[in-house]
GROMACS .gro file of C-alpha atoms in nm:
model
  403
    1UNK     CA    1   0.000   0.000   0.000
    2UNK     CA    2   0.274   0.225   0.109
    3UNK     CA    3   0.653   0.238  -0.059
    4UNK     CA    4   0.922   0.139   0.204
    5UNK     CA    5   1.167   0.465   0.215
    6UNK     CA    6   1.505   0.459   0.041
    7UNK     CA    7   1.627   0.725   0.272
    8UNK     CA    8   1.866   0.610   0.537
    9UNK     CA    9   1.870   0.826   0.919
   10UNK     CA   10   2.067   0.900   1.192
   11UNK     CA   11   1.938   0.972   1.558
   12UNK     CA   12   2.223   1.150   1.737
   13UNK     CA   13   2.130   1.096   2.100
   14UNK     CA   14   2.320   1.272   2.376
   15UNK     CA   15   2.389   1.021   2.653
   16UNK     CA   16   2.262   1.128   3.033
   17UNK     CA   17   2.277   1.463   2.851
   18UNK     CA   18   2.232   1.689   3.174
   19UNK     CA   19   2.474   1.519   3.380
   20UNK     CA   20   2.708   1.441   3.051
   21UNK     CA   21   2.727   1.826   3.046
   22UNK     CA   22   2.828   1.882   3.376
   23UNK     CA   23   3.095   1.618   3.364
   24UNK     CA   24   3.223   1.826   3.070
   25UNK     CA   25   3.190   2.142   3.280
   26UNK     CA   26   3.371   1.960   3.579
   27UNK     CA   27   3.654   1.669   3.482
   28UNK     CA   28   3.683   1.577   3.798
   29UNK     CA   29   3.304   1.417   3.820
   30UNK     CA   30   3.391   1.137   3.537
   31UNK     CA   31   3.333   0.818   3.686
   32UNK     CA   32   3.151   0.962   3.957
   33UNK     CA   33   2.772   0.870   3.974
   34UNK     CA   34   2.605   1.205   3.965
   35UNK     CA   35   2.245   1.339   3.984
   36UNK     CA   36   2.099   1.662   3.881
   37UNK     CA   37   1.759   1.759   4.129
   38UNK     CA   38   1.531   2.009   4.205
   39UNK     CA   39   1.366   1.765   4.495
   40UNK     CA   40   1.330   1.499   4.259
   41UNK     CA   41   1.614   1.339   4.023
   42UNK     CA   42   1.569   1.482   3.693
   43UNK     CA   43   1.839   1.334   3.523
   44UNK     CA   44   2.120   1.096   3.655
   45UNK     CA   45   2.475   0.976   3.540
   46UNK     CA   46   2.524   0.568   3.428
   47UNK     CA   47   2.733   0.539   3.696
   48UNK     CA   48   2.423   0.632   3.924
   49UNK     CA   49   2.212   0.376   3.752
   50UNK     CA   50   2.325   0.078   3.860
   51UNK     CA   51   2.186   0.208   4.230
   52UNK     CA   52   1.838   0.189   4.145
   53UNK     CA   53   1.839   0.558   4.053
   54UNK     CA   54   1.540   0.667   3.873
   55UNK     CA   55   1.408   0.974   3.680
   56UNK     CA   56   1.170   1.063   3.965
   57UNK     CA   57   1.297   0.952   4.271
   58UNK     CA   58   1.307   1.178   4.554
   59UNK     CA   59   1.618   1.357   4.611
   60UNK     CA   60   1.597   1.219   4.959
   61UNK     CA   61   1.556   0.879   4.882
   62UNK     CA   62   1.881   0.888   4.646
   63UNK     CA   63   2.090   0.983   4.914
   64UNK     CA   64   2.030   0.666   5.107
   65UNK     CA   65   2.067   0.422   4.786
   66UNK     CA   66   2.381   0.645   4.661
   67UNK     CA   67   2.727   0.592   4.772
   68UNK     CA   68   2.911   0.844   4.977
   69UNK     CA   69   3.113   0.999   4.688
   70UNK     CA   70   2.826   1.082   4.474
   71UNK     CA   71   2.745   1.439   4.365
   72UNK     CA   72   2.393   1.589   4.421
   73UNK     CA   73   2.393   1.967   4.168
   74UNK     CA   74   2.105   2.139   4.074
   75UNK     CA   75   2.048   2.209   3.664
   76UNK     CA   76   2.238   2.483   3.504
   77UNK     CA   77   1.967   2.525   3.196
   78UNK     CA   78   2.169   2.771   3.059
   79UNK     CA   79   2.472   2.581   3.032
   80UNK     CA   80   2.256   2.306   2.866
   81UNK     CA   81   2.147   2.527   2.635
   82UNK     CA   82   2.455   2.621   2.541
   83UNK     CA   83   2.608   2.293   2.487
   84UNK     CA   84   2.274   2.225   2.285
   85UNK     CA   85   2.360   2.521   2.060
   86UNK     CA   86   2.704   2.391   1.994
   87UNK     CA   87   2.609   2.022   1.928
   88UNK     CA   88   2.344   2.146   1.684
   89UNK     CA   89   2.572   2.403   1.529
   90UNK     CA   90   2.843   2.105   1.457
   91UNK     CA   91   2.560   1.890   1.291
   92UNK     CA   92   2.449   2.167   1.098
   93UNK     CA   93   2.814   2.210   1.041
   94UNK     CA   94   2.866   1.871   0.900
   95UNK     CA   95   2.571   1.740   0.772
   96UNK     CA   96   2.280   1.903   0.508
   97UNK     CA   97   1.943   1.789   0.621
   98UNK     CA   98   1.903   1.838   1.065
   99UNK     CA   99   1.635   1.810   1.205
  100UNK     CA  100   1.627   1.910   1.626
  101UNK     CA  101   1.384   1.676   1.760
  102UNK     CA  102   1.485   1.797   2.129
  103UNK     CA  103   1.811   1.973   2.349
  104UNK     CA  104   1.962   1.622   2.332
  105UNK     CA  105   1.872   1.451   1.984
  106UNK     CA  106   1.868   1.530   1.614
  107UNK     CA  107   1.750   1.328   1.312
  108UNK     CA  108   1.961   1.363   1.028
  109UNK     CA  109   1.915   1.217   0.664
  110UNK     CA  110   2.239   1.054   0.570
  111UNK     CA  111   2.110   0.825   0.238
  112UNK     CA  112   2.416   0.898   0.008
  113UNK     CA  113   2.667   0.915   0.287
  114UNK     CA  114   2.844   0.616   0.249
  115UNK     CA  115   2.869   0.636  -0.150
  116UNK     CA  116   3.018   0.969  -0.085
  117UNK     CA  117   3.305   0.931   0.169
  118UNK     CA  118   3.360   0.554   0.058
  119UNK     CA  119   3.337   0.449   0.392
  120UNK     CA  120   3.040   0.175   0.553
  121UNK     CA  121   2.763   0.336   0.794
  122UNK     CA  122   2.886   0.195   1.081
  123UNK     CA  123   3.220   0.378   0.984
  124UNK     CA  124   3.107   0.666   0.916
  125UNK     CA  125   2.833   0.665   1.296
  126UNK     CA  126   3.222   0.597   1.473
  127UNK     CA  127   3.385   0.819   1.356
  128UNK     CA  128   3.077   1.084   1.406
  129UNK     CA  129   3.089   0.977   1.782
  130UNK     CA  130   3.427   1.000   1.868
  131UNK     CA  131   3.432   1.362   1.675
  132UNK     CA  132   3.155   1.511   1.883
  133UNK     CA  133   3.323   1.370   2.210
  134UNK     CA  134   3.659   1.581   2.087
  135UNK     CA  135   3.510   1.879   1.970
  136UNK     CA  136   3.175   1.917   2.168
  137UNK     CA  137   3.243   1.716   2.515
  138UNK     CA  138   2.934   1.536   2.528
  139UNK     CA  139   2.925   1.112   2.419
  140UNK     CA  140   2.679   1.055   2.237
  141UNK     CA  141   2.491   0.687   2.066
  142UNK     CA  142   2.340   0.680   1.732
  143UNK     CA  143   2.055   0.479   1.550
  144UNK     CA  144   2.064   0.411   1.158
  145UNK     CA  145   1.777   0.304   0.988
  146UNK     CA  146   1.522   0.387   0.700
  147UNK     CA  147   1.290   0.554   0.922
  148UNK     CA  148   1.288   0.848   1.208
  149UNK     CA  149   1.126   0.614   1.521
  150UNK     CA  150   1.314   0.292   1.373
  151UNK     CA  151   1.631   0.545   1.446
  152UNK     CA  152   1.502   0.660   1.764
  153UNK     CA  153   1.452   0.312   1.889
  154UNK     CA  154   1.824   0.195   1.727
  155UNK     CA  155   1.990   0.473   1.952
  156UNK     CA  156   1.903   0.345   2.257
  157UNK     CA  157   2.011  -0.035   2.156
  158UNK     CA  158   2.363   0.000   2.276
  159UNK     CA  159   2.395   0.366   2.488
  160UNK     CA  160   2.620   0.467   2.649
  161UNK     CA  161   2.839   0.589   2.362
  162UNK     CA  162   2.746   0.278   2.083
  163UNK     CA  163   2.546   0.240   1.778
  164UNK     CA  164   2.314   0.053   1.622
  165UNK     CA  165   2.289  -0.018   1.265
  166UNK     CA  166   1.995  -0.171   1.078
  167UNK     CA  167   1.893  -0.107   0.729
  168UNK     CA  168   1.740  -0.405   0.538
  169UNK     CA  169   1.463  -0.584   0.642
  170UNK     CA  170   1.606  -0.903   0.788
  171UNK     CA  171   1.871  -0.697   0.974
  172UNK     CA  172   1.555  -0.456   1.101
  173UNK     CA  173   1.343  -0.756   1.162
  174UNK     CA  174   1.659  -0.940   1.392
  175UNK     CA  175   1.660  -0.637   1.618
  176UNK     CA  176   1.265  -0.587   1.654
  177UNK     CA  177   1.240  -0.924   1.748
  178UNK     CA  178   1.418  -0.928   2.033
  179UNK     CA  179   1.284  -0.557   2.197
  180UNK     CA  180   0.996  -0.555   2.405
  181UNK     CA  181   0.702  -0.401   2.298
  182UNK     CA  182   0.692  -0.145   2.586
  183UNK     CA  183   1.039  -0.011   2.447
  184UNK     CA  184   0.869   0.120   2.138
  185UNK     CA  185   0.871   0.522   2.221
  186UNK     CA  186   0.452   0.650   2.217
  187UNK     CA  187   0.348   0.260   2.252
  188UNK     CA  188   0.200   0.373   2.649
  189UNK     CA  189   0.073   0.100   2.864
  190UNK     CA  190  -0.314   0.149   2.771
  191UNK     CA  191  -0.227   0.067   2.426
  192UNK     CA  192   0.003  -0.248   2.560
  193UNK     CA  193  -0.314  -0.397   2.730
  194UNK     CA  194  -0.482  -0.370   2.411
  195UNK     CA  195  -0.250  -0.574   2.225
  196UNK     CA  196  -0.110  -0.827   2.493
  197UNK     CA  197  -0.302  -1.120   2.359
  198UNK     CA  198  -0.140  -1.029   2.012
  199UNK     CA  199   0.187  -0.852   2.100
  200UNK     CA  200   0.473  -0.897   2.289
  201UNK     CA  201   0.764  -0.785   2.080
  202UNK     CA  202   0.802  -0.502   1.842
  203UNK     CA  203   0.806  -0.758   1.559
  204UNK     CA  204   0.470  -0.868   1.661
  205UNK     CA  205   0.350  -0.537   1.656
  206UNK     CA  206   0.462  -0.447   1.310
  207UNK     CA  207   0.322  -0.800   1.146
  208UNK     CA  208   0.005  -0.671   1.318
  209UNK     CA  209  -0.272  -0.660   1.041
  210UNK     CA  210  -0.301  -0.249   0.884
  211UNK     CA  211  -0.691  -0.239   0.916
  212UNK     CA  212  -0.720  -0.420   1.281
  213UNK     CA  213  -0.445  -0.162   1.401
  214UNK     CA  214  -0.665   0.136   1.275
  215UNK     CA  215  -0.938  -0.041   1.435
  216UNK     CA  216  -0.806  -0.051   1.754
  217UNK     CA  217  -0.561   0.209   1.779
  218UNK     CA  218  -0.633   0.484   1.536
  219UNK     CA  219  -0.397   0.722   1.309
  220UNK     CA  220  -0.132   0.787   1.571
  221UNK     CA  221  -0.114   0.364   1.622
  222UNK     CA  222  -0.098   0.278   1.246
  223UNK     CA  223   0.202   0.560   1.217
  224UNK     CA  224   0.377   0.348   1.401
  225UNK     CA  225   0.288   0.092   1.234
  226UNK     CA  226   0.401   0.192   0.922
  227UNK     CA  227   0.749   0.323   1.087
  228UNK     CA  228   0.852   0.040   1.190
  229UNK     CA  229   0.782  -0.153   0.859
  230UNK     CA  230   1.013   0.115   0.750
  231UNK     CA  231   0.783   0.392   0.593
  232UNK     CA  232   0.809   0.746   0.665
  233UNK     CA  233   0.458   0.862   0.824
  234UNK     CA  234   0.604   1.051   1.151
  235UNK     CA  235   0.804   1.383   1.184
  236UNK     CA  236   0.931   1.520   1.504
  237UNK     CA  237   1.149   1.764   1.392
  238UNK     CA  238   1.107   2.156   1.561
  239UNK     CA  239   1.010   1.975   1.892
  240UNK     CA  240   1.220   2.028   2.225
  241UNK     CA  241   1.057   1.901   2.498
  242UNK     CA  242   1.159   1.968   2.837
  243UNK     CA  243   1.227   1.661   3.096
  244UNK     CA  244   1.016   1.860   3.377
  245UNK     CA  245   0.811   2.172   3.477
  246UNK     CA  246   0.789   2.279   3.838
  247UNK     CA  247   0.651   2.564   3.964
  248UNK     CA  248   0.683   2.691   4.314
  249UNK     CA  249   0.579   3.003   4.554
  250UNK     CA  250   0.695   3.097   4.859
  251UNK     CA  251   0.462   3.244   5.121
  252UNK     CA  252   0.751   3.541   5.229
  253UNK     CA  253   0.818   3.770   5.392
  254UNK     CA  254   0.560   3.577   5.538
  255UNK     CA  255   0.478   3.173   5.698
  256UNK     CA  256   0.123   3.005   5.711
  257UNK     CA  257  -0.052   2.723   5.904
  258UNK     CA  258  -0.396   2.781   5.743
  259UNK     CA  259  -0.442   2.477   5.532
  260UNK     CA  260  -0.697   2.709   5.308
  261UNK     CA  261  -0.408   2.931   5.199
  262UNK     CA  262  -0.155   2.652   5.148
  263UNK     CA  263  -0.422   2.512   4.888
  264UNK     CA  264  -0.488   2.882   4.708
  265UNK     CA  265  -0.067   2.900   4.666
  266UNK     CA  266  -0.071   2.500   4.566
  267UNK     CA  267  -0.354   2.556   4.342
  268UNK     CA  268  -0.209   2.881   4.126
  269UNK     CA  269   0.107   2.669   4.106
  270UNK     CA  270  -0.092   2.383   3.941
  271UNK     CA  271  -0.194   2.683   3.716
  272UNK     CA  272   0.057   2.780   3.573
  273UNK     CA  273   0.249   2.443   3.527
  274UNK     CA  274  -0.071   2.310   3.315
  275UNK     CA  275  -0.111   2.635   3.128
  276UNK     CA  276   0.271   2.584   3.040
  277UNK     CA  277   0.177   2.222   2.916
  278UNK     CA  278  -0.117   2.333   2.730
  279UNK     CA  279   0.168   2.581   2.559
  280UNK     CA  280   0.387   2.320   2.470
  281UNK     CA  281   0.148   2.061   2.411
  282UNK     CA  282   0.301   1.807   2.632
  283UNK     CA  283   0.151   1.589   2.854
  284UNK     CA  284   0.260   1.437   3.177
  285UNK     CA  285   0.310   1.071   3.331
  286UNK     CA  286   0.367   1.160   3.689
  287UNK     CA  287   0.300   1.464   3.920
  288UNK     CA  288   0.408   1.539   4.283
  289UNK     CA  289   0.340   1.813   4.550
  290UNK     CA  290   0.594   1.970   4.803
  291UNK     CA  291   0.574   2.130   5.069
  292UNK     CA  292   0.851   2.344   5.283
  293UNK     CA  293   0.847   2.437   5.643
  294UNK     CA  294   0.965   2.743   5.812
  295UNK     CA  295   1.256   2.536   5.931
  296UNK     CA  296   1.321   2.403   5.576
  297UNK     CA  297   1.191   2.082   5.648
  298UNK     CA  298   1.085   1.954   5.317
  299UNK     CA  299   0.727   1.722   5.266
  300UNK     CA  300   0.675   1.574   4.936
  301UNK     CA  301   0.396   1.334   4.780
  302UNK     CA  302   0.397   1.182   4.440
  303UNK     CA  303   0.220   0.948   4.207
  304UNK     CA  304   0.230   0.834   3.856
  305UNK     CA  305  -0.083   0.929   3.650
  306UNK     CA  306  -0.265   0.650   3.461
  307UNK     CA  307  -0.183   0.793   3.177
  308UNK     CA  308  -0.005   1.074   2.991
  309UNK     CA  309  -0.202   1.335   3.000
  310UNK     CA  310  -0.188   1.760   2.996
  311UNK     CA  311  -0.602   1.741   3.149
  312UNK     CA  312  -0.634   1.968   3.413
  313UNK     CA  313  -0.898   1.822   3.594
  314UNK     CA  314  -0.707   1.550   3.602
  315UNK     CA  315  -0.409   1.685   3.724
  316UNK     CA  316  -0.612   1.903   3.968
  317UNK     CA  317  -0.828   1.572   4.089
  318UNK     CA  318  -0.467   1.363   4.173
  319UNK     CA  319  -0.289   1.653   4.371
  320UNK     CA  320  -0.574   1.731   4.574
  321UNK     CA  321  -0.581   1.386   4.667
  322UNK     CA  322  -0.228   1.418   4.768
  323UNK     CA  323  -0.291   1.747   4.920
  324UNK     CA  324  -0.557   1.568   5.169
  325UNK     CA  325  -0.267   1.341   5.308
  326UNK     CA  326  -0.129   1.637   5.483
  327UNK     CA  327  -0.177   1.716   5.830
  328UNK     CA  328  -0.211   2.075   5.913
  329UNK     CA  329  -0.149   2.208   6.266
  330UNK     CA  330  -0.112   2.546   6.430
  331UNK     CA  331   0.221   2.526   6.541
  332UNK     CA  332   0.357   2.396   6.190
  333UNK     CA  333   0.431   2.720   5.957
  334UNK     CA  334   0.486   2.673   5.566
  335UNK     CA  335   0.730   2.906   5.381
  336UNK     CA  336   0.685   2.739   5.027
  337UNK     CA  337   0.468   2.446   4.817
  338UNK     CA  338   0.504   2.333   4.491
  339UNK     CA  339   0.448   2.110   4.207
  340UNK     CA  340   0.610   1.922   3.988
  341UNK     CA  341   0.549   1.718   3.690
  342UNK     CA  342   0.822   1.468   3.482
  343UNK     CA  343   0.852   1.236   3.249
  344UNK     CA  344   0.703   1.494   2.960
  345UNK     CA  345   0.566   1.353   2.630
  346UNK     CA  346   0.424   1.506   2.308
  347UNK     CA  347   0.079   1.569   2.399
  348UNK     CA  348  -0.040   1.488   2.047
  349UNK     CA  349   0.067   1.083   2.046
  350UNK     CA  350  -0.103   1.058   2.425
  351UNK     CA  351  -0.393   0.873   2.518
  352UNK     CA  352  -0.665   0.925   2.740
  353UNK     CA  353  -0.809   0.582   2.941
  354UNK     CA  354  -0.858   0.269   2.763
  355UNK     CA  355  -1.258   0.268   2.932
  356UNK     CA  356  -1.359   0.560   2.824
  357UNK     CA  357  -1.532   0.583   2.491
  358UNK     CA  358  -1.423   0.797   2.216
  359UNK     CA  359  -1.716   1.036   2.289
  360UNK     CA  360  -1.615   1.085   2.630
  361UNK     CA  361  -1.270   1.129   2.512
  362UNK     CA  362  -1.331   1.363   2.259
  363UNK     CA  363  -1.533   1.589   2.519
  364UNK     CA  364  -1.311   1.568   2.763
  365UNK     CA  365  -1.039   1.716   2.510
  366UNK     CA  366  -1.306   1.999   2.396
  367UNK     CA  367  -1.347   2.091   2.786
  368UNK     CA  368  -0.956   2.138   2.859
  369UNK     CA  369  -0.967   2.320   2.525
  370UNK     CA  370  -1.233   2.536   2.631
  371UNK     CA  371  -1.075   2.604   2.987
  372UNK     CA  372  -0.750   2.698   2.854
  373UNK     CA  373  -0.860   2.928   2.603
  374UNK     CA  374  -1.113   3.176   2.857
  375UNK     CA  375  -0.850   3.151   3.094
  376UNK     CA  376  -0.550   3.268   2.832
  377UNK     CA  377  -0.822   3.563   2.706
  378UNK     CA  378  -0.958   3.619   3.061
  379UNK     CA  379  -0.646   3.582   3.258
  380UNK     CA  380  -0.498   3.266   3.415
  381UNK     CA  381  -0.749   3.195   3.700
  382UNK     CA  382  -1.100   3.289   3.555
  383UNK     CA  383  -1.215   2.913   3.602
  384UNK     CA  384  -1.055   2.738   3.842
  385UNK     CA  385  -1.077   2.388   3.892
  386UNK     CA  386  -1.071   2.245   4.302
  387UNK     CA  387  -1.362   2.172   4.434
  388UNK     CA  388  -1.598   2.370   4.262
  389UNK     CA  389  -1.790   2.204   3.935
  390UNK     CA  390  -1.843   2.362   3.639
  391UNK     CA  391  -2.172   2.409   3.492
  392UNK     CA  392  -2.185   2.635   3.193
  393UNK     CA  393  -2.315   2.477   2.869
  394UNK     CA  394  -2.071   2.393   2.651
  395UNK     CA  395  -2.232   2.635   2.374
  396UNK     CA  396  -2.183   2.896   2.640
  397UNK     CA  397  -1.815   2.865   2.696
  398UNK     CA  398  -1.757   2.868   2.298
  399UNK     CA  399  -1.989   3.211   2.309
  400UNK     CA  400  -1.740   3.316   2.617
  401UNK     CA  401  -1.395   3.239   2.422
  402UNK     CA  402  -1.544   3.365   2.084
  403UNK     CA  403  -1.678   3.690   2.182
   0.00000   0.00000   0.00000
């Protein structure tokens, strides 16, 4: 139905890019395991891995599982940036067709590479790597294939610093047969229950019949599909996509007991960090609260959503669940709270629960739509979701954002 693509592309993928950066900032962490935090690990070194160190785990709880000589820093964005800038700048450099998919990663279109510097693929992704280690600082892995998620999924194969090389069909075939099919990138757990009786590799997903995938999982699940029998129906280029968004207020110059206004601050800090997911159209997979005393005594709940989603009522619903787990008491005075949310997809491959119907779905996506745009024209808190309910007509709110 569709032609397999004769183009052939890189994914250069920056390995434990935040904390590869600050080894390159700082010699003397290499070999050190290292994690970068804002109460939560937001990225960590390999040699923290091995510890049971997560994306997401408390900063707390890393402290205990880490050896004595690790290194705790918080994020220098603006060093990242910079060392983005120069790794793109060097691609751009090199190579004719770049496209940024993120601060880390860019696809790159490489078809007539080998033909022109008489050298194989996997001579050519070596030699890439070890140049960017001299003349940027940063290691990095790379993917070869025909397509841009067959790539994506080839970069990971053999990180740190490795690559993975697959271009015809029985050498594609050999590696999707062996990787899980939760290690396919926008193939979330909903969609795995859907397919366990038929799937458990990425091979079995890709033999999967065309019409019973668009069935049962729609355009974004028959994209990839069709990637990973090597046609070209995704593009990520343009998109960088943070790895968290936390917003936090302090109560200063002064402290609170009153659990009311400890919700109001919570609440406008939920605000904002959905309004700035709505922007970027990402969605989350896990959210947590935090709370800081007077004495700098720090409380923090989390959970992981059952889904990724950017839907503020649900993001509203699960922190004020978490919120309800606190105990408030006159003699206990708050100088800050917080949220935070991680693990940040592209809002646009996300899916909402596997039991609701597409109606409900679909309205459920009109109301967040509807919410964001009065509060963007209106200002940010002109409906705010806690424990009131709204009840305006649906033909109301589009007469409210319209006029």
């Amino acid at each position: 139905m569709f032609p397999p693509s004769q183009q052939i592309r890189w994914l250069i993928d920056c390995d434990s890019f935040y904390a590869s950066c600050e080894v390159y900032l700082n010699p003397k962490l290499r070999w050190l395991p290292v994690c970068i935090w804002w109460d939560i690990v937001i990225a960590r070194s390999y040699e923290a891995k091995p510890y049971g160190i997560k994306v997401g785990t408390p900063i707390r709880e890393a402290k205990k599982m880490l050896p004595a000589n690790a290194v705790y820093l918080k994020p220098n964005i603006t060093k990242y940036g910079q060392i983005s800038s120069s790794l793109m700048n060097y691609l751009q450099d090199k190579c004719l067709q770049v496209e940024v998919f993120s601060i880390d990663e860019a696809f790159i279109e490489i078809t007539d590479y080998a033909e022109m510097y008489h050298m194989s693929y996997q001579k050519i992704a070596r030699a890439m790597r070890y140049d960017i280690k001299k003349k940027i600082g940063i290691p990095v892995s790379i993917g070869l294939a025909p397509t841009r998620l067959l790539s994506k999924i080839f970069a990971d194969i053999n990180k740190p610093f490795g690559e993975c090389i697959a271009i015809t069909p029985s050498e594609i075939d050999a590696v999707l047969r062996s990787l899980p099919l939760s290690d396919i990138p926008f193939v979330w757990p909903k969609t795995q229950e859907k397919l366990m009786d038929r799937c458990t590799t990425a091979y079995d997903y890709k033999a999967l019949p065309y019409e019973y995938v668009r069935e049962l999982l729609g355009k974004n699940g028959l994209k990839i599909r069709m990637e990973l029998n090597s046609i070209n129906a995704m593009n990520f280029a343009g998109k960088h996509t943070p790895k968290s968004i936390n917003r936090t207020r302090s109560f200063n110059p002064h402290f609170t007991s009153k659990k009311s206004e400890v919700r109001s601050r919570l609440l406008e800090n939920i605000d904002k960090a959905c309004e700035h997911l709505l922007d970027q159209k990402l969605a989350t997979k896990y959210l947590a609260i935090s709370f800081r005393t007077k004495e700098f005594h720090r409380h923090w709940l989390d959970l992981k959503l059952p889904y990724a989603t950017n839907d503020k009522m649900l993001i509203t619903q699960s922190a004020r669940k978490l919120f309800e787990r606190i105990a408030f008491a006159d003699d206990i005075l708050y100088r800050t709270t917080g949220i935070y949310l991680w693990d940040l997809v592209d809002a646009t491959n996300t899916q909402y629960s596997l039991f609701q119907s597409t109606q409900q779905t679909t309205s459920k996506k009109q109301l967040n739509d509807i919410i964001y745009r009065i509060n963007k024209k209106y200002w940010r808190w002109a409906i705010r979701l806690w424990e009131a309910k709204v009840s305006v007509k649906k033909n109301d709110l589009f007469e409210m954002v319209l006029n």
